[in-house]
Coordinates of C-alpha atoms in Angstrom, one line a residue:
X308 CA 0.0 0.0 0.0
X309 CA 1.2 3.4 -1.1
X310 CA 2.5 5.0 1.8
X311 CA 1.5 9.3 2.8
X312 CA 3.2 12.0 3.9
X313 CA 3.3 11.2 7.4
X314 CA 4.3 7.8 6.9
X315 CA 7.4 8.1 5.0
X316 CA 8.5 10.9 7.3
X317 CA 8.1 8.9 10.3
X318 CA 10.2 6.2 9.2
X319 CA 13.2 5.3 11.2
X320 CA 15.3 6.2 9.0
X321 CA 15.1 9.8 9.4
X322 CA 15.2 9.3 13.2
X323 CA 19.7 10.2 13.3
X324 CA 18.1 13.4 11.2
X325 CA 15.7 14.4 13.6
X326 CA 17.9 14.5 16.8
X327 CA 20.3 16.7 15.0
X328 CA 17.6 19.2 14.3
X329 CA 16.7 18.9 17.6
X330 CA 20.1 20.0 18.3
X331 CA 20.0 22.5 15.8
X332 CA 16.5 24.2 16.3
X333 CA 15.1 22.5 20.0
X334 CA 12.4 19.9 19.9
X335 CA 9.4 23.3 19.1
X336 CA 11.5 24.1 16.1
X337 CA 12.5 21.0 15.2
X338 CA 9.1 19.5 15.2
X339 CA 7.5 22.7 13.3
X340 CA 9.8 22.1 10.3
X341 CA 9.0 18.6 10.4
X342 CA 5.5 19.6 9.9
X343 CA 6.2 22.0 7.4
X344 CA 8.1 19.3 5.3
X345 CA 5.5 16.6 5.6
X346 CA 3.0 19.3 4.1
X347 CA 5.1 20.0 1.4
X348 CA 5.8 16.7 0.7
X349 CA 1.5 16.0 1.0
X350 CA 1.6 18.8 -1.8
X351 CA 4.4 16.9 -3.8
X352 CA 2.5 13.5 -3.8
X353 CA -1.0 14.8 -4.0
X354 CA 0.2 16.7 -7.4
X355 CA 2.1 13.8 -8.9
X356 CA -0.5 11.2 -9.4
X357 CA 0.0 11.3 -13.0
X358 CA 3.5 9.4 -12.7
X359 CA 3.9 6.0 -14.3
X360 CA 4.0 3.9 -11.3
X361 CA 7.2 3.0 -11.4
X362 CA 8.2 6.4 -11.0
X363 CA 6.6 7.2 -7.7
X364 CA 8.7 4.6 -6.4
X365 CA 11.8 6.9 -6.8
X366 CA 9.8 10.3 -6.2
X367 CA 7.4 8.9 -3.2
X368 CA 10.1 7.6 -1.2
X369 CA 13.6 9.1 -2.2
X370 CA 13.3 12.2 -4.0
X371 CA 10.5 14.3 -2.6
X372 CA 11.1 13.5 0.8
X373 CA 14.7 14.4 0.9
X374 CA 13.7 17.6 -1.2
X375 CA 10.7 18.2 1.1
X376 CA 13.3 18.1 4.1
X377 CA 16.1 19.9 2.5
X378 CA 13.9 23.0 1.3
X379 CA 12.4 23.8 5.0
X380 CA 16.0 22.9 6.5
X381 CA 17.4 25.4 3.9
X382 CA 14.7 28.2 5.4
X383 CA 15.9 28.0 8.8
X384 CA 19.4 27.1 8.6
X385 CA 20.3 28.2 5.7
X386 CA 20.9 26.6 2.1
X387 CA 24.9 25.5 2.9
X388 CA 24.2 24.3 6.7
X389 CA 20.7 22.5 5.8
X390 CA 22.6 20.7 2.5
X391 CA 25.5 19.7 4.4
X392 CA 23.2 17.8 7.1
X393 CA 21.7 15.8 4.6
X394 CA 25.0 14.8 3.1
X395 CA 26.1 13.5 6.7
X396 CA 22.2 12.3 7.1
X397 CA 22.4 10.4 3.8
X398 CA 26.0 9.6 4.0
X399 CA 25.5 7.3 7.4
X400 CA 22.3 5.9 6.0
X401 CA 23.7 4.5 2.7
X402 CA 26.6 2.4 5.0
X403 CA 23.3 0.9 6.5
X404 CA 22.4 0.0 3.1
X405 CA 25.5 -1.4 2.1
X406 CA 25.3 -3.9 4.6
X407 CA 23.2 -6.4 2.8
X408 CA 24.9 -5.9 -0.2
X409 CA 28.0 -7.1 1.5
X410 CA 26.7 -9.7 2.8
X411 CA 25.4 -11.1 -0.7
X412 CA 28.9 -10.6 -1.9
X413 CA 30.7 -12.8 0.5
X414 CA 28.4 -15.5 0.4
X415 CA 29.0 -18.2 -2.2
X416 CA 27.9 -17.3 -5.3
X417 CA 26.8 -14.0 -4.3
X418 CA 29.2 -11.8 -6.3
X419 CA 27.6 -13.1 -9.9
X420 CA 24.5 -13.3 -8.4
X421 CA 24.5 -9.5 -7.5
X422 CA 25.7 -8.4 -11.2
X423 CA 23.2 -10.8 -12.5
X424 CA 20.1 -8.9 -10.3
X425 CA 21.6 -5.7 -11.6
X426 CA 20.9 -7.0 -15.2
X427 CA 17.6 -8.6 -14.5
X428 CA 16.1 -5.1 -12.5
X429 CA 17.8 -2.5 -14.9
X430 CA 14.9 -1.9 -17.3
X431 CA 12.4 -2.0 -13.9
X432 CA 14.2 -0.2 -12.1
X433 CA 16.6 2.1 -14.4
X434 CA 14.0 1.9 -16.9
X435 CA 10.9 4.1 -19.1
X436 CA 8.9 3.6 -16.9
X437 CA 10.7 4.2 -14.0
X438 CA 11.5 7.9 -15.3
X439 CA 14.7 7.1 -16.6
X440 CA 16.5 7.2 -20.4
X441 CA 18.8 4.5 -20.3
X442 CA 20.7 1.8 -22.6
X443 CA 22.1 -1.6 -21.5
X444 CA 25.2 -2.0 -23.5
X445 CA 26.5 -5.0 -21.5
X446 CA 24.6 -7.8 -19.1
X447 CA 26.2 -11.0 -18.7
X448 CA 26.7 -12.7 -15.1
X449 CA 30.2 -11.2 -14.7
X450 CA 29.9 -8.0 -16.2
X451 CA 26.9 -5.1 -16.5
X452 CA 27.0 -1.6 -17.9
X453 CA 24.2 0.5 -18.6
X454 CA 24.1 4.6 -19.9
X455 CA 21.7 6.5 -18.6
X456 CA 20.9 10.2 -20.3
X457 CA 18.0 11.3 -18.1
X458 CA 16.8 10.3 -14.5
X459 CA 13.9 11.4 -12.8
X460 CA 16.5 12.5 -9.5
X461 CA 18.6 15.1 -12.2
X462 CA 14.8 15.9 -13.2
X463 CA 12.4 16.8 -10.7
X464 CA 15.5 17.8 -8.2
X465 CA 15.8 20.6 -11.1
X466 CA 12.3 20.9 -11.4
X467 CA 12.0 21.7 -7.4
X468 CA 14.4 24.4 -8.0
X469 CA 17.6 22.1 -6.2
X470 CA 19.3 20.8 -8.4
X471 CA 22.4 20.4 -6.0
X472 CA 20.4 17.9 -4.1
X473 CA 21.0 15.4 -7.0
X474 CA 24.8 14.5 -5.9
X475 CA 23.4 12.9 -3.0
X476 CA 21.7 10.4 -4.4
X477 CA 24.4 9.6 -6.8
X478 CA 27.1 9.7 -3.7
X479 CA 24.7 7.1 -2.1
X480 CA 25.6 4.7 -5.1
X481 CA 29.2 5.4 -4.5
X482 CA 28.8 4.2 -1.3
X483 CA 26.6 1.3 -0.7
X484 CA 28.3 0.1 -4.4
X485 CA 31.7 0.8 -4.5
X486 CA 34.5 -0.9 -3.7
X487 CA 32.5 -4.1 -2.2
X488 CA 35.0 -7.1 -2.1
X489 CA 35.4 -8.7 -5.6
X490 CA 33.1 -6.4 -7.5
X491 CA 34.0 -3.2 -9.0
X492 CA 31.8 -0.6 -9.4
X493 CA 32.8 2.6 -11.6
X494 CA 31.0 5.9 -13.3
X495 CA 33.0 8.1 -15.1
X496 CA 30.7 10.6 -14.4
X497 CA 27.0 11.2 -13.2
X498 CA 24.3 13.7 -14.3
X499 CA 23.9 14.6 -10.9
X500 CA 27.4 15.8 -11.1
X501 CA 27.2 17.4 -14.4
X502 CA 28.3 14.9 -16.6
X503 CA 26.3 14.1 -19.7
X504 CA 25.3 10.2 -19.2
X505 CA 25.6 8.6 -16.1
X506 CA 27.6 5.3 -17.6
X507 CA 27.2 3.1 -14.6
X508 CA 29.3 -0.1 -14.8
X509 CA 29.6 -3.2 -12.2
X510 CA 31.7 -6.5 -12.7
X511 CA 33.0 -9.3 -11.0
X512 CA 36.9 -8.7 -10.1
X513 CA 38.7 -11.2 -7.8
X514 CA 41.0 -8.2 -7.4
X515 CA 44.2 -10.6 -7.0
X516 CA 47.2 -10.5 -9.5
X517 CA 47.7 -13.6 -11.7
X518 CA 51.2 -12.4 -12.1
X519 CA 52.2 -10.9 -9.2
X520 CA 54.9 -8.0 -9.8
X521 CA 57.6 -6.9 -7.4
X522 CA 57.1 -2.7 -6.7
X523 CA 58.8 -0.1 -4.8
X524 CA 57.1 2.5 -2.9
X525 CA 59.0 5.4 -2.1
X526 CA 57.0 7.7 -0.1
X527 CA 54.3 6.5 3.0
X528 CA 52.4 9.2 3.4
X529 CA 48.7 10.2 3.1
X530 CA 48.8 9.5 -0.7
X531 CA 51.4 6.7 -0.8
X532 CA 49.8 5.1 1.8
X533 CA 46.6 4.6 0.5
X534 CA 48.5 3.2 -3.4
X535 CA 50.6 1.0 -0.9
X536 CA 46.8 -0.7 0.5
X537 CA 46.0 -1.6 -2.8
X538 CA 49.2 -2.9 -4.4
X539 CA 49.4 -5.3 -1.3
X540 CA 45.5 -6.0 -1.0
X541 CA 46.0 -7.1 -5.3
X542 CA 49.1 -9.4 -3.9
X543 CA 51.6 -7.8 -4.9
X544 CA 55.1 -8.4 -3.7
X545 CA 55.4 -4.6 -2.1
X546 CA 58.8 -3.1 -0.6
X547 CA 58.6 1.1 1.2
X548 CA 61.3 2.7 1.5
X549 CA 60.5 4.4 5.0
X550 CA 62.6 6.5 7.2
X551 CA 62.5 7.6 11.1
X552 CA 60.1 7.3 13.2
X553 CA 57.8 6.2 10.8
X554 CA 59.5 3.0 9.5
X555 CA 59.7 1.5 12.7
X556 CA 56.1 2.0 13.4
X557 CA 55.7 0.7 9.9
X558 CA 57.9 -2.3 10.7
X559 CA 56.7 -2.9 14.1
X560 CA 52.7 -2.1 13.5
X561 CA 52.1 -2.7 9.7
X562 CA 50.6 0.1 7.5
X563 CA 47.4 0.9 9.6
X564 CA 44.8 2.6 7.4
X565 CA 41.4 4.6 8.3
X566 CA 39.1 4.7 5.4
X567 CA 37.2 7.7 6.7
X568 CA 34.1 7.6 4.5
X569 CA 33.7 4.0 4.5
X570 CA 34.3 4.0 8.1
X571 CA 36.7 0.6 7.4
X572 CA 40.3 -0.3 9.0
X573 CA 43.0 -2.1 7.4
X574 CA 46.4 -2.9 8.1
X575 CA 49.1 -4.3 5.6
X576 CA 52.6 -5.7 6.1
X577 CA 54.4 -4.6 3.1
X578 CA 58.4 -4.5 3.4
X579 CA 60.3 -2.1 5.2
X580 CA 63.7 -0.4 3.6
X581 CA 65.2 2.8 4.6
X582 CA 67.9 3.3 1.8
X583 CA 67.0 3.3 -1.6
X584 CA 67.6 -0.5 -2.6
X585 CA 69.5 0.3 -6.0
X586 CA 70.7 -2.5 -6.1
X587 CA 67.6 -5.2 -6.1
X588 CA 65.8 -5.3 -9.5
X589 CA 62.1 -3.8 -9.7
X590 CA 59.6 -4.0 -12.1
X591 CA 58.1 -1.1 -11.2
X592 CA 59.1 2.1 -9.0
X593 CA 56.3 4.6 -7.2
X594 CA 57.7 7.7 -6.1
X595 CA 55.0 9.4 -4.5
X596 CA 56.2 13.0 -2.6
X597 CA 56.1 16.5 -3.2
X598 CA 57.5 18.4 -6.2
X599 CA 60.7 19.8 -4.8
X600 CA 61.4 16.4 -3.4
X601 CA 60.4 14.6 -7.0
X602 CA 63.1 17.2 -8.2
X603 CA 65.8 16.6 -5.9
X604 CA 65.6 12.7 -6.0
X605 CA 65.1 12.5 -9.4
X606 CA 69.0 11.3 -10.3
X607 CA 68.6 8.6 -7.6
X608 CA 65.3 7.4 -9.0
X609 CA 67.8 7.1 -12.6
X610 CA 70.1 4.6 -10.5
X611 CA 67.0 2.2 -9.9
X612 CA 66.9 -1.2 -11.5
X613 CA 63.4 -1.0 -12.8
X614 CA 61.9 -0.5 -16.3
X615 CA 59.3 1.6 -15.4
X616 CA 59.4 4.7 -12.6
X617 CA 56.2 6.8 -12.2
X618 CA 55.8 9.9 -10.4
X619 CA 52.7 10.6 -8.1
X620 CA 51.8 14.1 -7.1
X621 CA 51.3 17.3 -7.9
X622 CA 54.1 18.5 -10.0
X623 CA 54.5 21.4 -12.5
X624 CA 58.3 20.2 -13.7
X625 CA 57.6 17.1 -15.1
X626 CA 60.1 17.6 -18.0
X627 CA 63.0 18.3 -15.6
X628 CA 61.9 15.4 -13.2
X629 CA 61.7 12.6 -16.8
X630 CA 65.2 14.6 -18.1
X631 CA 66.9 14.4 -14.4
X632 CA 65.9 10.2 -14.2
X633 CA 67.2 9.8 -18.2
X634 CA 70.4 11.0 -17.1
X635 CA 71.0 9.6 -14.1
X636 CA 70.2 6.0 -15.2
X637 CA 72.5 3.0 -16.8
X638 CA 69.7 1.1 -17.9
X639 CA 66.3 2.3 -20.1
X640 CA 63.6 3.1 -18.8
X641 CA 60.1 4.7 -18.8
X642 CA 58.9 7.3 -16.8
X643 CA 54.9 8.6 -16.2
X644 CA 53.4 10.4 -13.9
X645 CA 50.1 9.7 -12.1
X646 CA 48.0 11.3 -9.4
X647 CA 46.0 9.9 -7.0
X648 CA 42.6 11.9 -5.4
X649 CA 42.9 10.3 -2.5
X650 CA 43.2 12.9 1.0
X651 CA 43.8 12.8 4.4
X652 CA 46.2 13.3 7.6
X653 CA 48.4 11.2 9.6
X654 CA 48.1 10.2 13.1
X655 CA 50.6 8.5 15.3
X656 CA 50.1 4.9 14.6
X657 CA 47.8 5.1 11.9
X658 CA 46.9 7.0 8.3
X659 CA 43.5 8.2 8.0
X660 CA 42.4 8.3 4.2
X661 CA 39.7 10.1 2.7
X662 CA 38.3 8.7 -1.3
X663 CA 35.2 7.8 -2.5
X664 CA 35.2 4.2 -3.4
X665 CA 38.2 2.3 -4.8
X666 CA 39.1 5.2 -6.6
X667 CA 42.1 5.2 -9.6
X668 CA 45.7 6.0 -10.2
X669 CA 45.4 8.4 -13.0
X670 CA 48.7 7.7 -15.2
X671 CA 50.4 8.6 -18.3
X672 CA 53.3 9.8 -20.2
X673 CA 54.6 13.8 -19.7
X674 CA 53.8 13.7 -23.3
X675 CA 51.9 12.1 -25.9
X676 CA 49.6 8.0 -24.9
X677 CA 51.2 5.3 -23.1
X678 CA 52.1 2.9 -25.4
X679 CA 50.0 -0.5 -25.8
X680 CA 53.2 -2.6 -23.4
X681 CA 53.3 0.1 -21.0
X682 CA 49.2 -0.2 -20.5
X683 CA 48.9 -4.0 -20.7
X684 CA 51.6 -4.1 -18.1
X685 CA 49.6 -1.5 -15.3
X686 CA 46.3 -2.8 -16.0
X687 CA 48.0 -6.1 -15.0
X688 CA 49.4 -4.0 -11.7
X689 CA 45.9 -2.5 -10.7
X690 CA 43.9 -5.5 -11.5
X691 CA 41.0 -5.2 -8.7
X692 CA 38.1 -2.2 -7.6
X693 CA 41.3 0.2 -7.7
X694 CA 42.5 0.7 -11.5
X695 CA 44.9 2.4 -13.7
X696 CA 43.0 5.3 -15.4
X697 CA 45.5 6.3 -18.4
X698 CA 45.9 9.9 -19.8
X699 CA 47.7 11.5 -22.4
X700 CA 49.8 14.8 -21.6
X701 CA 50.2 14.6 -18.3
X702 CA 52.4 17.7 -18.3
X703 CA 48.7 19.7 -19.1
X704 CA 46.6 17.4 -16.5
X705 CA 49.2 18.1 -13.4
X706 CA 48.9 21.7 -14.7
X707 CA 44.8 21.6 -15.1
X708 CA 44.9 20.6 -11.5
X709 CA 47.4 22.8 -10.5
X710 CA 45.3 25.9 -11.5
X711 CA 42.1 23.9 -9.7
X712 CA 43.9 23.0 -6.3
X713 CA 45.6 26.6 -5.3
X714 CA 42.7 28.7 -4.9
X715 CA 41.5 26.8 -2.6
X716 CA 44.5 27.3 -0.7
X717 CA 44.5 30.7 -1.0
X718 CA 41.1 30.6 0.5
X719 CA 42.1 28.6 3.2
X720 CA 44.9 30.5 4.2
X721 CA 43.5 33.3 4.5
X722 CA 40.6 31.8 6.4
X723 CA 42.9 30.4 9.2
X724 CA 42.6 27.1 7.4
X725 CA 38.4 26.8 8.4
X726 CA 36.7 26.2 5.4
X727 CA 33.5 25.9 7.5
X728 CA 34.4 30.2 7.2
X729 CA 33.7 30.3 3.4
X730 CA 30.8 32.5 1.9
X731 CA 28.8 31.7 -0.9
X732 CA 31.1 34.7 -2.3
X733 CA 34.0 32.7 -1.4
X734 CA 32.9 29.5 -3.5
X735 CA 31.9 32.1 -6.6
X736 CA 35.2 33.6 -6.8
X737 CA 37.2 30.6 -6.1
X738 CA 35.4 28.9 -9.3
X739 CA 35.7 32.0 -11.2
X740 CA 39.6 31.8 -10.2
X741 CA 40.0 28.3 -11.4
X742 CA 38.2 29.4 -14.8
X743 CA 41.4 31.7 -15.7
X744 CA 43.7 29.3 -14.8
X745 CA 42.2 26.9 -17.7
X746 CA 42.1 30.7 -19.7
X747 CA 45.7 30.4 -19.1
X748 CA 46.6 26.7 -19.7
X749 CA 44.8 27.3 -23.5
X750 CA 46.8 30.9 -23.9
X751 CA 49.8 28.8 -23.2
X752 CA 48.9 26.2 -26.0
X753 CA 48.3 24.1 -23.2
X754 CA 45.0 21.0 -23.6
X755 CA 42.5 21.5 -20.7
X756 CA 42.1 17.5 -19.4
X757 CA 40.4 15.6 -18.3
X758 CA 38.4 16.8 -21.6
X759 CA 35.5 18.2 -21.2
X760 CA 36.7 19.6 -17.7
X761 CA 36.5 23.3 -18.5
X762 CA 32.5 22.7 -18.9
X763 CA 32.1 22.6 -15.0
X764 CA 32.2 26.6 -14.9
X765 CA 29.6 27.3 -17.5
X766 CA 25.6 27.2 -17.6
X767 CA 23.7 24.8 -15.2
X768 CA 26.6 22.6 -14.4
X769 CA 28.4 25.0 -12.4
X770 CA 25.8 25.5 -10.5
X771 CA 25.5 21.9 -9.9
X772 CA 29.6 22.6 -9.1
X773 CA 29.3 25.3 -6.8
X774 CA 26.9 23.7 -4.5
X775 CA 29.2 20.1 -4.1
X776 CA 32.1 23.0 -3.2
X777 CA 30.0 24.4 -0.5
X778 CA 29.2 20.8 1.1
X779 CA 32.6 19.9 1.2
X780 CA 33.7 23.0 2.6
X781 CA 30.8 23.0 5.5
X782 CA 32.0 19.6 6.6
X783 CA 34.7 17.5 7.4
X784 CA 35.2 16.8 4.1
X785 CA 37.0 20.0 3.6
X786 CA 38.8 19.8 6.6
X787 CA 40.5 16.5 5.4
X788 CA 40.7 17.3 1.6
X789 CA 41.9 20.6 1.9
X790 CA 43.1 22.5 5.2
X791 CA 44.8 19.5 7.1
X792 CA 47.0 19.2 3.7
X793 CA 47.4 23.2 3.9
X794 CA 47.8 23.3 7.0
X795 CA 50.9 20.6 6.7
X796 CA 52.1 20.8 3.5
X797 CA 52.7 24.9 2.9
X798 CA 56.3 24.1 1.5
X799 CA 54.4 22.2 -1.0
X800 CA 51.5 24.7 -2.1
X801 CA 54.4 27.3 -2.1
X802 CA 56.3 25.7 -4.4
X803 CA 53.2 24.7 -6.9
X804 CA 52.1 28.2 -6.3
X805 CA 55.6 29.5 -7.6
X806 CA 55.5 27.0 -10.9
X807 CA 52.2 28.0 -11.4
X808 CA 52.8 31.8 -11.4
X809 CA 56.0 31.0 -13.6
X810 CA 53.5 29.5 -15.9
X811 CA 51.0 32.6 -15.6
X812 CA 53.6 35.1 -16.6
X813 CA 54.2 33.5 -20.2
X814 CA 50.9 35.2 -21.0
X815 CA 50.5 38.1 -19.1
X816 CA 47.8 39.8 -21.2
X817 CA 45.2 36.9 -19.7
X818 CA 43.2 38.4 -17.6
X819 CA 42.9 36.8 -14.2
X820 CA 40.8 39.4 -11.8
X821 CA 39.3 36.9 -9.5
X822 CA 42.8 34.8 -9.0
X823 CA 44.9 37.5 -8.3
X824 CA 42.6 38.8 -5.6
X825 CA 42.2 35.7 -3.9
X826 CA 46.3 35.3 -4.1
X827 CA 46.5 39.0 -2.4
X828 CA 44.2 38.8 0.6
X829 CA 45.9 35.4 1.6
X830 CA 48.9 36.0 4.6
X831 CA 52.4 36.0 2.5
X832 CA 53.9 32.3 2.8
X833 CA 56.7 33.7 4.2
X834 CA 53.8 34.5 7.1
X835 CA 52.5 31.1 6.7
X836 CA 56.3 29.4 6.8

């Protein structure tokens, strides 16, 4: 039976939602929004009985409750505060949901069995008459991909006048889906998001390497860390090189991880080196560390016996880094660089690592595609959830996200690294900022990548960006992807901010209003040294 406004707002569900408004607002001001909601959502369901029924199913018990919720949070807290409780609200909720789903995967069986339900309730569920434009491209009991080019939650979220409420429903998927054990769950992009199709793929990985390699890690620290977890988790034969402090809590403890949003602890026993091992042989080195570090150990990385080195981090020299390996090695070699968009901090005995899902290693040559060898032997490498995502020109990508990554630290900085600080002004201009920094890239005869990128700050989508910025920097989430790195790594952001300004001043006649005043009202990093 079709259930009314009351009755899907009394659900337990929303019970974790209610104490914090009661926190919020008292229990008078919670309860009158509550009221206010369920008529709302009364009018939402009482003017939709024209829906296929199908449809209702996603409006009636996702999408115009959460929207009734968020609209009459929004009026009293305030758009920012009212969308970042829901994220947290939604975000706890969907590791409730996961639940079953991991339970199906580890029983016997269950992992093909999921995949084949996906392909079996896609055109119910995912389908016409559900709301929903969609294809099927793939559906065997290993392997299902689908595109979807409308959705009724990208739909009547715009039609309700918030369209930012879309990305949580689609960061629900990410987390009751991803990275369950032996299934790997990937979308390039969602419409929620921006993106133009929503190209949701699942299949069956047993995430172990047939052929496992033998890999160097230089560098344990938030980033390295996390690419250290899945080389070992994939079997990998896995040796970090460690110094200090750390490598004896490494070699005493294991590699402790946190996954913060998954709210999962693992611990690995890769091992422990503290001297670059030049004379073992390698098949494959990770340097993973800042760009004035890549730089300085770039000759030692040449004296490596490995065929194949690649560079992780944020680095604006890439050409000096390849041409300083080249020259310091006896033996050939290829060199790429990769980044990972993993975040975090370290604590005394432990990392703690924040990524949605499995996430990806994005890799590829400074210039030009990896060649056909070079990608057969990293998809081999990153063979489970977590995968090799390959990219052409990496000089222009580390630069793209070079331009992206620095006004937020300028608007950190000069916030006292509290994100939670940040006006709706803030978030404007800090977009704006990273739109001439792509202005520059092209004035450079640089490629803005990944393609398509630069779309973000135009029309309806950057809307749709503005609004994920805000909830990130309202919560944790910008706490641990952006200030605890600024707040630790200002060596690091002075540095990219210097290559970056190098790379500004080859086109000065770009005009850049919005970056340069977010670089002037931040303290002077001699100030922040």
């Amino acid at each position: 039976m079709a259930k009314n406004a009351r009755e899907l707002l009394e659900q337990k569900k929303y019970d974790p939602l209610v104490a914090t408004l009661v926190d919020r607002l008292g229990v008078d001001g919670a309860a009158a929004l509550w009221v206010r909601a369920e008529r709302r959502l009364a009018a939402l369901i009482e003017g939709s009985q024209d829906l296929p029924a199908l449809e209702r199913e996603h409006t009636h018990s996702f999408i115009y409750p959460v929207c009734s919720l968020y609209v009459e949070m929004a009026a009293a807290l305030g758009r920012e505060e009212a969308l970042a409780l829901l994220m947290d609200f939604a975000h706890d909720h969907a590791l409730e949901n996961r639940k079953p789903f991991e339970a199906v995967v580890k029983a016997p069986g269950g992992k093909r069995l999921l995949i084949r339900l996906f392909a079996m309730l896609q055109p119910r569920l995912f389908g016409k008459d559900a709301g929903f434009e969609a294809t099927i491209g793939i559906a065997s009991s290993d392997h299902v991909h689908f595109d979807i080019m409308d959705c009724p939650y990208r739909r009547h979220t715009a039609e309700l006048g918030v369209p930012e409420i879309c990305n949580l429903f689609c960061t629900n998927d990410d987390i009751i889906y991803g990275d369950l054990p032996g299934v790997r769950f990937t979308r390039a992009g969602t419409l929620g998001r921006g993106a133009d199709v929503c190209d949701f793929d699942l299949r069956l990985t047993d995430g172990m390497a047939r052929q496992p390699k033998k890999l160097l890690v230089i560098g344990p620290g938030v980033i390295g860390s996390y690419l250290i977890h899945v080389l070992c988790e994939a079997g990998h034969d896995v040796t970090v090189l460690a110094r200090g402090a750390w490598a004896d809590t490494l070699e005493e403890e294991g590699l402790r991880l946190h996954h913060y949003l998954q709210r999962t602890d693992t611990v690995d026993y890769p091992r422990i080196v503290r001297e670059l091992p030049v004379d073992e042989h390698f098949d494959a080195a990770f340097a993973v560390m800042r760009q004035d570090q890549m730089v300085a150990l770039a000759p030692d990385l040449g004296r490596l016996d490995a065929p194949y080195v690649v560079c992780v981090g944020n680095d604006m020299h890439v050409d000096a880094v390849e041409e300083a390996v080249h020259a310091g090695s006896a033996t050939q070699k290829q060199v790429l660089f990769g980044f990972q968009g993993t975040a975090g901090h370290r604590e005394a005995d432990r990392t703690v690592v924040v990524r949605l899902g499995a996430w990806h290693l994005t890799l590829g040559p400074a210039h030009g595609h990896a060649d056909t060898i070079a990608r057969a032997f990293f998809e081999q490498v990153f063979c489970g959830s977590y995968k090799a995502n390959f990219e052409h020109d990496m000089v222009w990508w580390l630069a793209c996200h070079a331009v992206s990554v620095l006004p937020f630290c300028y608007v950190a900085y000069r916030l006292g690294c509290d994100l939670t600080r940040a006006t709706a002004a803030d978030i404007t201009q800090l977009t704006d900022a990273m739109r001439e920094g792509y202005d520059v890239i092209l004035a450079a005869g640089g490629t803005i990548l990944p393609e398509g990128d630069k779309t973000f700050f135009e029309g309806p989508k950057r809307v749709l960006w503005d609004a994920g910025l805000r909830v990130m920097a309202k919560t944790a989430l910008g706490r641990l992807c952006v200030t605890d790195h600024c707040k630790n790594a200002v060596d690091e952001m002075r540095a990219l901010d210097e290559a970056v300004m190098e790379l500004f001043s080859q086109v000065p006649d770009v005009p850049c209003p919005a970056w340069d005043a977010l670089r002037a009202a931040m303290p002077s990093w001699d100030e922040l040294g």
